[in-house]
Short mmCIF file of C-alpha atoms in Angstrom, two decimals:
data_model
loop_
_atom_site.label_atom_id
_atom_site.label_comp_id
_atom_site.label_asym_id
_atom_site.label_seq_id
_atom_site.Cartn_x
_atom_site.Cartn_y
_atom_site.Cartn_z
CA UNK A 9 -12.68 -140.03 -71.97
CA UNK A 10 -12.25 -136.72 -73.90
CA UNK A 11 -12.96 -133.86 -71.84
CA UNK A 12 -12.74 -129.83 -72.39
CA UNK A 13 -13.34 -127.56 -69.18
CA UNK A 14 -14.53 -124.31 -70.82
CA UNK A 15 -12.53 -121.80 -68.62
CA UNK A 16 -9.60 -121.57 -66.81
CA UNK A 17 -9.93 -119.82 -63.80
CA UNK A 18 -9.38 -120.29 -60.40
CA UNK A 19 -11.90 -123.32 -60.30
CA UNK A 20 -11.73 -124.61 -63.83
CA UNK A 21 -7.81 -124.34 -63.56
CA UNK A 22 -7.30 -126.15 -60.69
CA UNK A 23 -9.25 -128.86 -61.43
CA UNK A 24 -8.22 -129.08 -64.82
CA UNK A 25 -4.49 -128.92 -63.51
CA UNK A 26 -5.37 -131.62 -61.36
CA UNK A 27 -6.76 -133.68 -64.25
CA UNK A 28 -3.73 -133.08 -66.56
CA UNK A 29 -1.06 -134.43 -64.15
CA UNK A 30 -3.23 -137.79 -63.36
CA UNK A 31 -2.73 -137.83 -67.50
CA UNK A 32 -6.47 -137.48 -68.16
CA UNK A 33 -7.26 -136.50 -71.94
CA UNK A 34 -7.88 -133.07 -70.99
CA UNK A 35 -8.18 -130.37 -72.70
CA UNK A 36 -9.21 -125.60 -71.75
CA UNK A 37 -10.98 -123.95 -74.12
CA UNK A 38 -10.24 -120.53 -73.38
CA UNK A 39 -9.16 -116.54 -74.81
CA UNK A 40 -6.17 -116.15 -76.70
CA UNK A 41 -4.50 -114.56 -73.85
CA UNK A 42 -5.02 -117.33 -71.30
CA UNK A 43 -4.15 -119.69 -74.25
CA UNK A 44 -0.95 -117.37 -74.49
CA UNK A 45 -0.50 -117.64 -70.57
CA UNK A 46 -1.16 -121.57 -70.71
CA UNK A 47 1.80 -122.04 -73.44
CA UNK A 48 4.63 -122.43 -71.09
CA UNK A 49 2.14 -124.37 -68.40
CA UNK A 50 -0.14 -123.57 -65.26
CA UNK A 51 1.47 -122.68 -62.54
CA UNK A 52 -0.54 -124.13 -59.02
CA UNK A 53 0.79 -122.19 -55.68
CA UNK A 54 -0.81 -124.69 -52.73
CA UNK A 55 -1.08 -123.89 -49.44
CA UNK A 56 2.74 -126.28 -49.10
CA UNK A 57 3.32 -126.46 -52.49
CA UNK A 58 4.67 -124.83 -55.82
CA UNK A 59 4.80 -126.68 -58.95
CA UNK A 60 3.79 -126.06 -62.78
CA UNK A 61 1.91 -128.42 -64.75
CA UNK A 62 1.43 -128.82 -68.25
CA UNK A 63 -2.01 -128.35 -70.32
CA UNK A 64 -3.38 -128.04 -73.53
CA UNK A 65 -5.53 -124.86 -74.08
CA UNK A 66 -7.37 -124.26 -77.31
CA UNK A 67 -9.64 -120.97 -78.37
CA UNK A 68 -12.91 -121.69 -80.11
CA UNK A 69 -11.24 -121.01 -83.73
CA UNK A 70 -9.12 -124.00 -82.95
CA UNK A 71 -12.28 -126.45 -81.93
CA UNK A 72 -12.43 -129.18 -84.56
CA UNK A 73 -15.42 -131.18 -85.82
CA UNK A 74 -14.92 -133.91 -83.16
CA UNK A 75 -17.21 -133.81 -80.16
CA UNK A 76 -15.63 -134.61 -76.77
CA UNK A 77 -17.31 -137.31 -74.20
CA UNK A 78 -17.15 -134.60 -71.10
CA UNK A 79 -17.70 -130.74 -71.36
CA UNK A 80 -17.27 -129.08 -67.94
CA UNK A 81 -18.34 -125.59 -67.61
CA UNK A 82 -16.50 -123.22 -65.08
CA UNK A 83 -16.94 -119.67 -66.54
CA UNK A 84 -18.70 -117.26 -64.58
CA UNK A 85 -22.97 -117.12 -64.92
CA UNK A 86 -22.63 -113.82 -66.97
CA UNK A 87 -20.32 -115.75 -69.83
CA UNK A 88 -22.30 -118.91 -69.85
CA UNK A 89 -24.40 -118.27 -73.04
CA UNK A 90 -21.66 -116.37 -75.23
CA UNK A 91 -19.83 -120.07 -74.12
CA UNK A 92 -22.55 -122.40 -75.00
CA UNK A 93 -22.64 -120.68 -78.75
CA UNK A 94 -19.04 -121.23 -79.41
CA UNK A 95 -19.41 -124.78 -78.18
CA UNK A 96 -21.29 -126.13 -81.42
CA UNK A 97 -18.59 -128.66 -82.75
CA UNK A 98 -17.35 -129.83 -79.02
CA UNK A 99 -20.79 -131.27 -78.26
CA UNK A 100 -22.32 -134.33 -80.22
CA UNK A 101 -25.34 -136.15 -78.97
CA UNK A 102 -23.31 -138.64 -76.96
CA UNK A 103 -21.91 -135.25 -75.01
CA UNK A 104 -22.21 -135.27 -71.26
CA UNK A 105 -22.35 -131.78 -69.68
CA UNK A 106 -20.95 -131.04 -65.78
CA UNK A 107 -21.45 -127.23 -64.95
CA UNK A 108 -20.05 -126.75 -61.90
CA UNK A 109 -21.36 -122.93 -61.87
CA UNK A 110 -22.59 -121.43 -58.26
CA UNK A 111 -26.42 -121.25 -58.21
CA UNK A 112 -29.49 -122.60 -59.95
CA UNK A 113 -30.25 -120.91 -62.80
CA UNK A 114 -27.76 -122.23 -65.52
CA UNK A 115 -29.36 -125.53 -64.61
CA UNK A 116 -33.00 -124.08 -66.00
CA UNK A 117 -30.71 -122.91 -68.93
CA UNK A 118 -29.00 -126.39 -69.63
CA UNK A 119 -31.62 -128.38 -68.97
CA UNK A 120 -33.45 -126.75 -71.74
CA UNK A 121 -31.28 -126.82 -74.10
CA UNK A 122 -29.76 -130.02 -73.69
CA UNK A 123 -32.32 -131.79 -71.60
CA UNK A 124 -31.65 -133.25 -68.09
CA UNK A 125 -30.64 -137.35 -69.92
CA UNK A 126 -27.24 -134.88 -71.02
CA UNK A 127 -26.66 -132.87 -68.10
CA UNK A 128 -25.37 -133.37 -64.62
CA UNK A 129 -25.39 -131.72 -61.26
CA UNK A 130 -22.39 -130.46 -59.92
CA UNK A 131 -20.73 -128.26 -57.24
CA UNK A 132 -17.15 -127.49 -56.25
CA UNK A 133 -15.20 -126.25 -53.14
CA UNK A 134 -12.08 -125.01 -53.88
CA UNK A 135 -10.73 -121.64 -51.97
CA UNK A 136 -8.16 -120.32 -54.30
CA UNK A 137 -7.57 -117.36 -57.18
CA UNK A 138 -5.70 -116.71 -60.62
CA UNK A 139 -2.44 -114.01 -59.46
CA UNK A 140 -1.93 -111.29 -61.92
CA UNK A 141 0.45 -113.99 -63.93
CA UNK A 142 -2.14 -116.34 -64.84
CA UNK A 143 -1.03 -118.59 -61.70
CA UNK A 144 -3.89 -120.28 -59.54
CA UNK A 145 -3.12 -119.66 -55.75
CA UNK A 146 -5.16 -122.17 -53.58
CA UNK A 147 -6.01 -120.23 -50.19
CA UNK A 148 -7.08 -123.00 -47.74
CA UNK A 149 -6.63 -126.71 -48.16
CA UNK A 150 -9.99 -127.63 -49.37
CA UNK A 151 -10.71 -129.16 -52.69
CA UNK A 152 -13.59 -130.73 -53.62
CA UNK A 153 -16.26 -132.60 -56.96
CA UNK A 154 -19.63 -133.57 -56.08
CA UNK A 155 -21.72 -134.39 -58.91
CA UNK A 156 -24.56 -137.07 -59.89
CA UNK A 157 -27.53 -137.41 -62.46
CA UNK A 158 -30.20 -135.07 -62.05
CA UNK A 159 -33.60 -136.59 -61.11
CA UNK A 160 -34.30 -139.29 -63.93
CA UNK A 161 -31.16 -138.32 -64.96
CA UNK A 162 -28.44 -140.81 -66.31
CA UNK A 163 -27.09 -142.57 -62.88
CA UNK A 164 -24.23 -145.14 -64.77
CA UNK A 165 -23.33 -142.19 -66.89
CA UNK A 166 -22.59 -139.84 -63.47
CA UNK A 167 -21.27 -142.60 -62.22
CA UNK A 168 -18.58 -143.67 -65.19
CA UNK A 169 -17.55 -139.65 -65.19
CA UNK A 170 -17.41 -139.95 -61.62
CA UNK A 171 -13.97 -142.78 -61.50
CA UNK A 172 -12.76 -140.65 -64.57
CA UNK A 173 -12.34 -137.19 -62.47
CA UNK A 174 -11.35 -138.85 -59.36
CA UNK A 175 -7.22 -138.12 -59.26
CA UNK A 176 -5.00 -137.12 -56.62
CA UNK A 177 -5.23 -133.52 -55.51
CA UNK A 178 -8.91 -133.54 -54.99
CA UNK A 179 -11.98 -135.10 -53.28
CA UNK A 180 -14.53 -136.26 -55.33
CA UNK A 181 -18.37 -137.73 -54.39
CA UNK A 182 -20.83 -139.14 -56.58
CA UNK A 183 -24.16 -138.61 -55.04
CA UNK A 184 -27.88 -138.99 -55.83
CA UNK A 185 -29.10 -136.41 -54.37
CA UNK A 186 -27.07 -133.48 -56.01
CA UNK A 187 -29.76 -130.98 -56.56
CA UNK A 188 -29.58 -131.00 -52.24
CA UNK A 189 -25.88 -130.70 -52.35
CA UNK A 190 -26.39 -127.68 -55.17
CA UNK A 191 -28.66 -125.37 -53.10
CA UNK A 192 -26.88 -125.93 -50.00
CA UNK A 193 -23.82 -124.56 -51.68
CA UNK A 194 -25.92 -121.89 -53.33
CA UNK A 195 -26.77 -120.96 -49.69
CA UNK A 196 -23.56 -121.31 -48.66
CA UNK A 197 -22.03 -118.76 -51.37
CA UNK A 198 -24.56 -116.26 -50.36
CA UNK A 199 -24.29 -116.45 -46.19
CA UNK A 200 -20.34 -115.94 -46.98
CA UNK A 201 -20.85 -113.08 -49.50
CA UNK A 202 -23.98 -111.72 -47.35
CA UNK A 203 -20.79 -111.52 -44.13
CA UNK A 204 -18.04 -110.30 -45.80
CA UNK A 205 -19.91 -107.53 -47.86
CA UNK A 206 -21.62 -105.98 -44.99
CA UNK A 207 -18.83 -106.22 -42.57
CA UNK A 208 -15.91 -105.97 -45.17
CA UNK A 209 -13.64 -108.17 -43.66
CA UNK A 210 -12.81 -111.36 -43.83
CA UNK A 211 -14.57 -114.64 -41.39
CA UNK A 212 -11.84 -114.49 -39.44
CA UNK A 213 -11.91 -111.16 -38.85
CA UNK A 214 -15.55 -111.26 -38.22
CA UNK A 215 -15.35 -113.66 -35.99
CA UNK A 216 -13.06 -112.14 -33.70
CA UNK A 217 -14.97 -109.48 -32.65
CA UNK A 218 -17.38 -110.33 -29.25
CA UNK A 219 -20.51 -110.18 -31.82
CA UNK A 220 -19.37 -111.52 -34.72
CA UNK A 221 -20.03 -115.04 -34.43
CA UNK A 222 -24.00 -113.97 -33.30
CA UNK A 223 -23.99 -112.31 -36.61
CA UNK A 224 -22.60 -115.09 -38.85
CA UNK A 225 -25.22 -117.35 -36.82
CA UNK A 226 -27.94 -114.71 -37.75
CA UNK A 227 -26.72 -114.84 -41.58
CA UNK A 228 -26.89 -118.57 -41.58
CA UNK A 229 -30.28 -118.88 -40.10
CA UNK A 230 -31.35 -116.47 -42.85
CA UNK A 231 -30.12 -118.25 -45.48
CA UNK A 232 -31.04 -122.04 -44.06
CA UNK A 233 -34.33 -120.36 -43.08
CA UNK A 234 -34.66 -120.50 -47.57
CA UNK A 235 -33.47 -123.90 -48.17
CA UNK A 236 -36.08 -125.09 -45.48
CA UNK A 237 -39.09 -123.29 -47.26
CA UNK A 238 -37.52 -124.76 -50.81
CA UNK A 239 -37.61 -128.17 -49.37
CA UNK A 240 -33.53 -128.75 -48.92
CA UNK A 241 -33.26 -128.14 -45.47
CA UNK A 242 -29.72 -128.57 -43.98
CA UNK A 243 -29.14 -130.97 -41.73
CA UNK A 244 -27.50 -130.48 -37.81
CA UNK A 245 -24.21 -131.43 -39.79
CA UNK A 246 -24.17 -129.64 -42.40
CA UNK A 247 -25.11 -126.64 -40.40
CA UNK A 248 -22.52 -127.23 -38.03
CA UNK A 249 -19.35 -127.46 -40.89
CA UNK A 250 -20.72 -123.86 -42.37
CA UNK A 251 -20.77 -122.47 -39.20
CA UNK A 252 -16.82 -124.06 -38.07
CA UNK A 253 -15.57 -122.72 -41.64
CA UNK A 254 -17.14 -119.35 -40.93
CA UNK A 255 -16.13 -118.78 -37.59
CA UNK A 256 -12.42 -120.36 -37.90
CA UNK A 257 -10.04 -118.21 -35.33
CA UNK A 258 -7.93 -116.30 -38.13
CA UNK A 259 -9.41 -117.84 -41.38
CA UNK A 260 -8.53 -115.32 -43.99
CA UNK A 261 -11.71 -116.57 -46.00
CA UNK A 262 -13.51 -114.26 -48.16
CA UNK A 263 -15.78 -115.45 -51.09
CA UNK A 264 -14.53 -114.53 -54.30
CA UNK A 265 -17.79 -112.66 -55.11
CA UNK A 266 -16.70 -110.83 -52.01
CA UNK A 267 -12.94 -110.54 -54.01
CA UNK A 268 -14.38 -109.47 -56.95
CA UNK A 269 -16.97 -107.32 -55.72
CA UNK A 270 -14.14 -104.82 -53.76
CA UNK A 271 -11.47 -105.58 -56.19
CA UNK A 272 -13.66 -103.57 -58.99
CA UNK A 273 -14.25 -106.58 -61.24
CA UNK A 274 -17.25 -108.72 -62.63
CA UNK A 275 -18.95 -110.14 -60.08
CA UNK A 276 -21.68 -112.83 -59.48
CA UNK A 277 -24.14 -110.79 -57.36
CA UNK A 278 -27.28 -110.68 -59.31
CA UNK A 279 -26.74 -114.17 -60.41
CA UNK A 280 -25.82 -115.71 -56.82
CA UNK A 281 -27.04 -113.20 -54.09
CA UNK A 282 -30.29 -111.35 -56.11
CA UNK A 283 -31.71 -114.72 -57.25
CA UNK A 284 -31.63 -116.23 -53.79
CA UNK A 285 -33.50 -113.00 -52.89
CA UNK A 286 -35.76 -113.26 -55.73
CA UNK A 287 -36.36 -117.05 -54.87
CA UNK A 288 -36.88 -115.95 -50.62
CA UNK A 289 -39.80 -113.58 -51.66
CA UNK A 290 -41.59 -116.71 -54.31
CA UNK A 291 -41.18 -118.70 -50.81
CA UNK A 292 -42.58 -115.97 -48.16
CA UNK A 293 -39.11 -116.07 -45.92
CA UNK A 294 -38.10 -112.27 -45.35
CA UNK A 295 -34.63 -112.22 -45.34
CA UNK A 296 -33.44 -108.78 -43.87
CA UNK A 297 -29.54 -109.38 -44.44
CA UNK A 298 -29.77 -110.74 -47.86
CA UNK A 299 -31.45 -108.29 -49.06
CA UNK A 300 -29.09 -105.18 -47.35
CA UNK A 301 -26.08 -106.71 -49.33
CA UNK A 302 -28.15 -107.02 -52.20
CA UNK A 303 -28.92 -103.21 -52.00
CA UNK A 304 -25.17 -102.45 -51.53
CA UNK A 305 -24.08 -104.24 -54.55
CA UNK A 306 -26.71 -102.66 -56.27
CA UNK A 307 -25.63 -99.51 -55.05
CA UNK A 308 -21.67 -99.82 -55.93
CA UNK A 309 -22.66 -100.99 -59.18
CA UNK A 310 -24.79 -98.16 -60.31
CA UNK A 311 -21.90 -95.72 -59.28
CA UNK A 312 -19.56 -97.65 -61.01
CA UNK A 313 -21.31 -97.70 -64.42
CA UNK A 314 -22.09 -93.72 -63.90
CA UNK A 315 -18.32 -92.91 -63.51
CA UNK A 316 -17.54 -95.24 -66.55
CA UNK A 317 -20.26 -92.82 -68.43
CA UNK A 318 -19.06 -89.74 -67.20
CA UNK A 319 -14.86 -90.65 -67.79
CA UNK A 320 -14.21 -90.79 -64.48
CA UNK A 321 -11.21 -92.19 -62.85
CA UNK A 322 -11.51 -92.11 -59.14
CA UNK A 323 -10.35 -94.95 -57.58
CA UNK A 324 -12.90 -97.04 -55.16
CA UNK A 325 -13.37 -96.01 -51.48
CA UNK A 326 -13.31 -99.67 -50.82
CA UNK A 327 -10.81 -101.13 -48.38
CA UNK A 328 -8.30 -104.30 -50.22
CA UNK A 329 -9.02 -107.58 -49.96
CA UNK A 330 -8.24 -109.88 -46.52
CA UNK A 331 -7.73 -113.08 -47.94
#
C-alpha cells in the first residue's frame, strides 16, 4: 500500500517514523525546509529512547501523476484546504483518505468533497513536539490510531488500512463506531486546553493544588455535559481514564494548543475550542468555562495581530511552557 502523510509534525512525524522503520511504502509531503530537515533523517527522542530513522519527504512540485492507495492528513485545521489543492495528482478515485485532524469540521469538509465511500474516521493520541531541529520529542508514553469507516462507510476498506498501519511503536484499533471515538477526543482536546489556559500550568501542576482536581472535575463535566446533549455520551470508563490522565501527581501534560497558544504560534482555538462552543449553544448546554478560555484566546489574539499592525516588538507577558 502506497501511502503519503501530508505533514510532518509532531503527529504526522511520529507516526510516519513509525511506519518507515516497519518498511511501509511511505512517503511526507511537506515544505522545502522540512524536506531540507528530513534529508539526513527524522530524529525520534522517546521518553527511553533516541534513535533516527530514515524517510522520504517530497514537496508538492515533486508529486507525480501516480495516485497513492492511502493519504493521511496531519496538518493543522487552518492548512487543510491550501493542502487538499496541492493534492490533485496524489489522489485517484481508488484513494482512501485518513485525517486524523482534532475536531469535526474537516470531516463536513472531506466528506463533501470526497464523499464518506473515500473517507475514514480517525483520531490519534500521541503527547509529543517537533524541537527547534526538526526532531519529534514524545512527552509521555502514549501512542495511539483509531480509525474505521464512517457510517455506510467502506468497513473491509478500514479494515485492510487498519493491518497496514499496525507496526511496532504504536497502538492501533479499528472500530465501528469512530465518529464516538472522534467527539470524545474532540472533548477531550478542549477540557485539557479549557485547564491549562485558564490556570496556565500544566495537569500536574493543577492538580496539586487542594482545588485543582474539583476544577478539572468541573471542566470535564462541562465538556461531557456536550457530548451527552450531541448523543456521544462518555461512558463511566472513559470518564474515569480523562480524569486519571488529568489529574496524574506530576504529569507535565499540557495540550499543544495550550503550547502553541503561550509559545506565540498558530494555534487551533477557533477550530477546536470556538466550535465546541459554537456546537454547546446549537445544543442548549451553557458551558461557563469553555467559553472564558474562548474569550481569552480571543483576547491574546486580537492584541497580537494589533502589535503586528502597529510594528511592535514586545515580547508576550505569558509565562513558558510546563511540559
Amino acid at each position: 500500500m502506497r501511502i503519503l502523510i501530508a505533514g510532518a509534525g509532531a503527529t504526522g512525524g511520529y507516526f510516519g517514523a513509525r511506519l518507515a522503520q516497519a518498511g511501509r511504502d511511505v512517503t511526507f509531503l511537506v515544505r522545502s525546509g522540512r524536506a531540507e530537515q528530513l534529508s539526513g533523517g527524522l530524529r525520534l527522542i522517546g521518553t527511553d529512547t533516541d534513535e533516527t530513522v530514515q524517510v522520504r519527504a517530497l514537496t508538492t512540485e515533486q508529486l507525480d501523476d501516480r495516485p497513492y492507495d492511502l493519504v493521511m492528513l496531519a496538518v493543522k485545521a487552518s492548512a487543510l484546504e491550501s493542502v487538499l489543492g496541492q493534492l490533485g495528482p496524489a489522489i485517484g478515485p481508488e484513494t482512501l483518505v485518513l485525517p486524523i485532524l482534532n475536531g469535526m469540521r474537516h470531516l463536513r469538509l472531506l466528506n463533501d468533497r470526497f464523499g464518506t465511500d473515500r473517507v475514514l474516521g480517525g483520531s490519534v493520541r500521541v503527547v509529543a513536539r517537533v524541537t527547534p531541529d526538526g526532531a519529534i520529542r514524545q512527552v509521555l508514553p502514549l501512542a495511539e490510531i483509531v480509525l474505521g469507516a464512517q457510517p455506510g462507510g467502506p468497513a473491509a476498506r478500514a479494515d485492510d488500512v487498519g493491518r497496514e498501519l499496525s507496526v511496532p511503536g504504536y497502538k492501533l484499533r479499528v472500530t465501528q463506531q469512530i465518529l464516538t471515538t472522534m467527539w470524545h477526543k474532540w472533548a477531550f482536546i478542549v477540557a485539557s486546553g479549557v485547564g491549562s489556559i485558564l490556570m496556565r500550568a500544566s495537569f500536574g501542576e493543577i492538580a496539586a493544588m487542594p482545588e485543582g482536581r474539583d476544577f478539572i472535575r468541573e471542566v470535564l463535566a462541562e465538556t461531557e455535559g456536550v457530548l451527552n446533549a450531541a448523543g456521544y455520551p462518555a461512558s463511566d470508563s472513559s470518564h474515569r481514564s480523562s480524569l486519571e490522565m488529568l489529574t496524574q501527581p506530576g504529569s507535565p501534560f499540557v495540550p499543544s494548543l495550550y503550547r502553541d497558544f503561550t509559545e506565540g504560534r498558530e494555534h487551533e482555538g477557533e477550530h477546536l475550542v470556538g466550535d465546541f462552543a459554537a456546537t454547546a449553544r446549537e445544543l442548549g448546554v451553557e458551558t461557563p468555562l469553555t467559553d472564558l478560555a474562548l474569550l481569552q484566546l480571543r483576547v491574546h489574539d486580537r492584541a497580537k495581530a494589533a502589535d503586528r499592525a502597529s510594528g511592535s516588538t514586545a515580547t508576550e507577558a505569558l509565562p513558558p511552557d510546563s511540559a
